[in-house]
XYZ file of C-alpha atoms in Angstrom:
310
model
C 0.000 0.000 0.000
C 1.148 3.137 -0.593
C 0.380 6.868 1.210
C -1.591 7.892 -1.554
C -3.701 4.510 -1.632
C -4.201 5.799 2.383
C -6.021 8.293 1.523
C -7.364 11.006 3.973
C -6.305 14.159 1.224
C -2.480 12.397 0.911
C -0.628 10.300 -1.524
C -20.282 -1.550 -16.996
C -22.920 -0.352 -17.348
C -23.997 -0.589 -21.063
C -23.713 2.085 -24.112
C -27.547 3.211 -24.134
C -28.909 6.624 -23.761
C -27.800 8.025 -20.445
C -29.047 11.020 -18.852
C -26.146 13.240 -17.150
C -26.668 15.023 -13.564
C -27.076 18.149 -15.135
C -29.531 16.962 -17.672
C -27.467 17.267 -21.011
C -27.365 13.699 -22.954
C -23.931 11.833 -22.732
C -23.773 10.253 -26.423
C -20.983 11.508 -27.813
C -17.690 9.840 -27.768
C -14.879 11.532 -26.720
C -10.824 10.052 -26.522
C -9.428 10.208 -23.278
C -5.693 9.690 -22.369
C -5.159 7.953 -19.108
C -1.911 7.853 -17.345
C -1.837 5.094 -14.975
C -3.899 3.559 -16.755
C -3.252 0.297 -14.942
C -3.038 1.684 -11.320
C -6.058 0.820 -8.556
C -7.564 4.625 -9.731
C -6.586 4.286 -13.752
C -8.235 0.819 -14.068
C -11.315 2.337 -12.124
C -11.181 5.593 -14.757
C -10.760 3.472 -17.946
C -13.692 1.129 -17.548
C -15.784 3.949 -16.323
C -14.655 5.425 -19.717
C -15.713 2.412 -21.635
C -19.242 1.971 -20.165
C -20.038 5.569 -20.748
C -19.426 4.722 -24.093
C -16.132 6.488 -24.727
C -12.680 6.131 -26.665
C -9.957 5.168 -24.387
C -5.932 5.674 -24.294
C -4.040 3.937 -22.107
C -0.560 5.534 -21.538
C 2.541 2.844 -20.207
C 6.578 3.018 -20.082
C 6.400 -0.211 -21.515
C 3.056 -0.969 -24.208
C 4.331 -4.939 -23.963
C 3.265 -5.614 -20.351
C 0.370 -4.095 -20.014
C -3.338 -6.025 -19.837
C -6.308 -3.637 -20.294
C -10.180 -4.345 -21.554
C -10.678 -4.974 -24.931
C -11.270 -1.651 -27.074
C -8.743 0.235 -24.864
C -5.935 1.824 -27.197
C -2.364 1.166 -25.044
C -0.046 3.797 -26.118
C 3.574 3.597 -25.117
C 4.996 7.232 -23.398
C 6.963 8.740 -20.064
C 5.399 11.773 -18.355
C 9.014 12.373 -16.842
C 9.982 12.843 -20.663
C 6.541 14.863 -21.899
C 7.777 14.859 -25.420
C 7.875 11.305 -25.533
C 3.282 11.921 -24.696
C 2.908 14.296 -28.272
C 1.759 11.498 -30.582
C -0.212 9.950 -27.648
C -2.152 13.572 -27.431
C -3.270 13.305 -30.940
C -7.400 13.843 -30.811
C -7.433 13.757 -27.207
C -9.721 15.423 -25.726
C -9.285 15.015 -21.608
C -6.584 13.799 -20.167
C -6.421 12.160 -16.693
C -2.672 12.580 -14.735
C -1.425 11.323 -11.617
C 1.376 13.059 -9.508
C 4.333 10.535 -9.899
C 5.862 8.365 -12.702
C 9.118 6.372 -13.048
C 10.460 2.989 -12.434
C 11.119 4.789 -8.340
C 7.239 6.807 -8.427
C 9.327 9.835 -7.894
C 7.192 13.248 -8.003
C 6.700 14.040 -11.779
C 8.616 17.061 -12.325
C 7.242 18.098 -15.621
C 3.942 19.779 -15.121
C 4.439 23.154 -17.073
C 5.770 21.195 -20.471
C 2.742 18.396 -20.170
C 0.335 20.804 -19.684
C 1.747 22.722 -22.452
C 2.047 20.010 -24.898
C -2.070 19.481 -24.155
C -2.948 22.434 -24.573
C -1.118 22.454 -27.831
C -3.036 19.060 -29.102
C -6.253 20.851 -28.106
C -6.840 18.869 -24.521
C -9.882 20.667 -23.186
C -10.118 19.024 -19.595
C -7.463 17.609 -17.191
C -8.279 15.524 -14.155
C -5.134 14.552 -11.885
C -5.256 12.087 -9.013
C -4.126 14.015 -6.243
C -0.654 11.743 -4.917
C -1.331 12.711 -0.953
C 0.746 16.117 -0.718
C 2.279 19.220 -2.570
C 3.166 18.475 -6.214
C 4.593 20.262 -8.947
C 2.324 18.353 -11.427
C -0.663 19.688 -9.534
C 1.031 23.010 -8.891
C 0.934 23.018 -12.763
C -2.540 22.586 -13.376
C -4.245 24.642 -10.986
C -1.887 26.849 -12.367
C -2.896 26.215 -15.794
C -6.152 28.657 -17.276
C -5.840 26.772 -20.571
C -8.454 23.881 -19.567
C -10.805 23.210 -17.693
C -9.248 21.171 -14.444
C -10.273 18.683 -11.538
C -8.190 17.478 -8.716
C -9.338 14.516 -7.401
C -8.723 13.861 -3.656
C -10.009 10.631 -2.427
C -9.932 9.396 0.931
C -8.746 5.875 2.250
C -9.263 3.675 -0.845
C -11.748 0.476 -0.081
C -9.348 -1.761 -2.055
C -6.579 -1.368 0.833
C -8.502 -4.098 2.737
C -7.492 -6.720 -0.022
C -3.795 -6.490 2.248
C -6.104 -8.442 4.768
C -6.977 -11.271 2.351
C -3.274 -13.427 3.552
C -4.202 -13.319 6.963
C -7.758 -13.843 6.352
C -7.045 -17.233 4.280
C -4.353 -18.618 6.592
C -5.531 -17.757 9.974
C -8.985 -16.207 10.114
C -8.029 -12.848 11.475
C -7.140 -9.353 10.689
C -3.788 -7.603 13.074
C -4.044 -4.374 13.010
C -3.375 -1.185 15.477
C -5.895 2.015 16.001
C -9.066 -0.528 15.531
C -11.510 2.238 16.612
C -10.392 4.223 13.992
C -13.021 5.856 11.778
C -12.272 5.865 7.977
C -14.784 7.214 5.008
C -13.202 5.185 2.930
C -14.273 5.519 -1.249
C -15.053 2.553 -3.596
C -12.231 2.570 -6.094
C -15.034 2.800 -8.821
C -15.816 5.804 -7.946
C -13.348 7.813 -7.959
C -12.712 6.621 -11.376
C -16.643 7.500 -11.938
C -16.051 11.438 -10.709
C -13.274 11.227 -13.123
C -14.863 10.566 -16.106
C -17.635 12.535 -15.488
C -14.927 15.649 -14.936
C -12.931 14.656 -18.210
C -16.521 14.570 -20.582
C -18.848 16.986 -18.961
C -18.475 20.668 -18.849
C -19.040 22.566 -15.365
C -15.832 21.074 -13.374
C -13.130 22.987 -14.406
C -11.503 24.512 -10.948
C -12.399 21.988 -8.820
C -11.344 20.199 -6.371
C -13.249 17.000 -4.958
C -13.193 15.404 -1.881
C -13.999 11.921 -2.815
C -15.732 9.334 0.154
C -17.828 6.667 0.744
C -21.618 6.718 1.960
C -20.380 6.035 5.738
C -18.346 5.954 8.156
C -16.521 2.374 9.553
C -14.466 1.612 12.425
C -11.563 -1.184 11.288
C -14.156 -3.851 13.306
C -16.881 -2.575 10.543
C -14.428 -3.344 7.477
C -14.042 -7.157 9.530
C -17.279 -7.408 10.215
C -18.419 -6.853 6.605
C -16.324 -8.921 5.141
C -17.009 -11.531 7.362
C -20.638 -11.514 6.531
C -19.902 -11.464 3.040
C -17.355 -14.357 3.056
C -20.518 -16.084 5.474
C -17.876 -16.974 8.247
C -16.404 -15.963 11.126
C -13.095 -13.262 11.206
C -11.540 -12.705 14.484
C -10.004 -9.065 15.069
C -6.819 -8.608 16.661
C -5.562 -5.482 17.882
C -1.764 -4.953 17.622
C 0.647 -2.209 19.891
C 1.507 0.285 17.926
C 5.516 -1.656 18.051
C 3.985 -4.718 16.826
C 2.526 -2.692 13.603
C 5.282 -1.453 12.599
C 7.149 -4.786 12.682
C 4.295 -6.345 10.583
C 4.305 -3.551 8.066
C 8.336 -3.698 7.988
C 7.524 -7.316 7.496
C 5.120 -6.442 4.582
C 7.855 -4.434 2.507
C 6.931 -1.168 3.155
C 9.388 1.477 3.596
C 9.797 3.574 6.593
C 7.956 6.974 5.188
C 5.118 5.020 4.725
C 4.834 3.410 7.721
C 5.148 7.174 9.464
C 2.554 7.799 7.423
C 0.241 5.357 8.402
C 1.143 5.683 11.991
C 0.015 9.533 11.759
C -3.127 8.515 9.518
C -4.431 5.712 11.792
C -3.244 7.139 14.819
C -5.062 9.933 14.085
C -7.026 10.407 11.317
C -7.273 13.793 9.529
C -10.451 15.064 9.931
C -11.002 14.856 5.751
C -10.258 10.956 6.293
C -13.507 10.575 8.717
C -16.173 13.090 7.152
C -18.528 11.343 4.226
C -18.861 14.112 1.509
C -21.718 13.311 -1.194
C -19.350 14.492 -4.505
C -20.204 11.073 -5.441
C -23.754 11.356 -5.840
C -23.422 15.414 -6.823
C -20.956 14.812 -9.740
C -22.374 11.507 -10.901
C -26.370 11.742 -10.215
C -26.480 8.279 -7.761
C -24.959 7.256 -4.316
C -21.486 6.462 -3.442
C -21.405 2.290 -3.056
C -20.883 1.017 0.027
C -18.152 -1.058 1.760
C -20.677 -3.875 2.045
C -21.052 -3.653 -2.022
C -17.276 -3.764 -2.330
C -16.993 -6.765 0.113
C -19.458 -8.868 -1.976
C -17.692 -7.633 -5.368
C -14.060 -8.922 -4.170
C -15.089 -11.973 -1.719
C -13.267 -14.345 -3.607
C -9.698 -12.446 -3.063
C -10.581 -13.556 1.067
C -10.525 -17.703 0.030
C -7.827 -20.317 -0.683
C -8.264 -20.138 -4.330
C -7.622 -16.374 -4.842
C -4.437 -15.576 -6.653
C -1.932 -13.314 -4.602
C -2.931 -9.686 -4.159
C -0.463 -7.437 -6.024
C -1.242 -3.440 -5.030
């Protein structure tokens, strides 16, 4: 997991006639470049994409490796080199950005010159994932009075409870620290549902959305859920704040992370635990619940799932 996967403001349906939230019809195609296209967000934007009945260009470092839904167009570029994006632009109109890129997810450096190069292709509206913190990339766009602009700031991401599914299969439990904790945590779906709303509507341009869930859930909630959609029992142990950070060590994750999640869980930013409804304002119906997630992904908690790779 990483501190933008945290959350708290850090780092298909079918082609008919669909009537938007703000009552103009949604029929025309538009293309839409995607960075991280294959990301836990960029999946969630691309298929969104596709069932709104829209063209779809997936941007990768490396075109070979990459597995996407039939229909999506996989275009090979690096947003650390932008001129490397210019024949990926080509008919584009939105384009969706996150904050980092690079074999080491180092900040992305190059706002002013992608921004510049979309504007140039005749990109009318930018969405970027916000990455958890200051960014130059963002920096760039609010910046930008060229197109219209979105920053998308979800909270905790629903999909960070797959890191549970090892422990679940093996022993039955979940270890974790803070279990009182409240989280609004967001449906991956939509998030990538605000975003392509943002990238093919007009009247988003400037702004910035808080993006939750429908609720809020202690980390015995998440269990509980689970539990009752797996139809067995989940025992929740509590860990010392020592013993998490051992078990996230453990995990692989490095140590500005795991201060990270000791600040988030140990005390949760107040734009972590407040449901918002830009779910429902942005995209005309409610933000899914945790208990619709649990049932969606149940089979990542048995013995048969494959390995969880974030």
């Amino acid at each position: 997991m990483t501190a933008a996967q945290a959350g708290f403001g850090r780092d298909l349906r079918t082609g008919t006639d669909r009537i938007a939230p703000y009552g103009r019809s949604m029929t025309q195609t538009q293309k839409i470049l995607v960075a991280g296209a294959t990301g836990t967000v960029g999946r969630q934007v691309v298929a969104e994409l596709l069932t709104r009945g829209h063209a779809v260009r997936a941007l990768t470092r490396d075109a070979s490796r990459v597995t996407l839904p039939d229909g999506v167009e996989v275009v090979q570029g690096d947003l650390t080199e932008p001129d490397s994006v210019i024949p990926s632009l080509e008919g584009v109109t939105g384009l969706h950005l996150i904050t980092f890129d690079g074999p080491d997810f180092a900040p992305l450096e190059t706002g002013p010159r992608i921004l510049e190069l979309a504007r140039e292709a005749g990109v009318r509206r930018v969405t970027v994932l916000h990455g958890g913190g200051p960014s130059l990339l963002e920096d760039a766009v609010r910046a930008d009075g060229g197109v219209e602009w979105s920053v998308l700031m979800p909270v905790e991401f629903m999909a960070n409870a797959l890191e549970w599914a090892e422990g679940i299969v093996a022993s039955g439990e979940v270890r974790e620290p803070f279990v009182s904790r409240l989280s609004a945590m967001v449906h991956e779906s939509d998030i990538g549902a605000v975003a392509a709303v943002a990238l093919t509507e007009g009247g988003h341009g400037g702004q910035e959305y808080v993006i939750t869930g429908p609720e809020l859930l202690t980390v015995g909630d998440k269990v509980a859920t689970i539990a009752a959609a797996l139809d067995r029992e989940i025992a929740l142990v509590e860990l010392a704040e020592e013993e998490a950070v051992a078990q996230w060590r453990a995990a692989g994750h490095p140590e500005d992370v795991i201060g990270f999640l000791l600040e988030a869980y140990g005390d949760t930013p107040e734009v972590g635990r407040t449901v918002v409804d830009t779910v429902e304002k942005v995209t005309g119906r409610p933000a899914r619940t945790f208990a619709q997630w649990a049932a969606e992904h149940s089979d990542a908690f048995t013995a048969t799932a494959p390995a969880h790779t974030p």
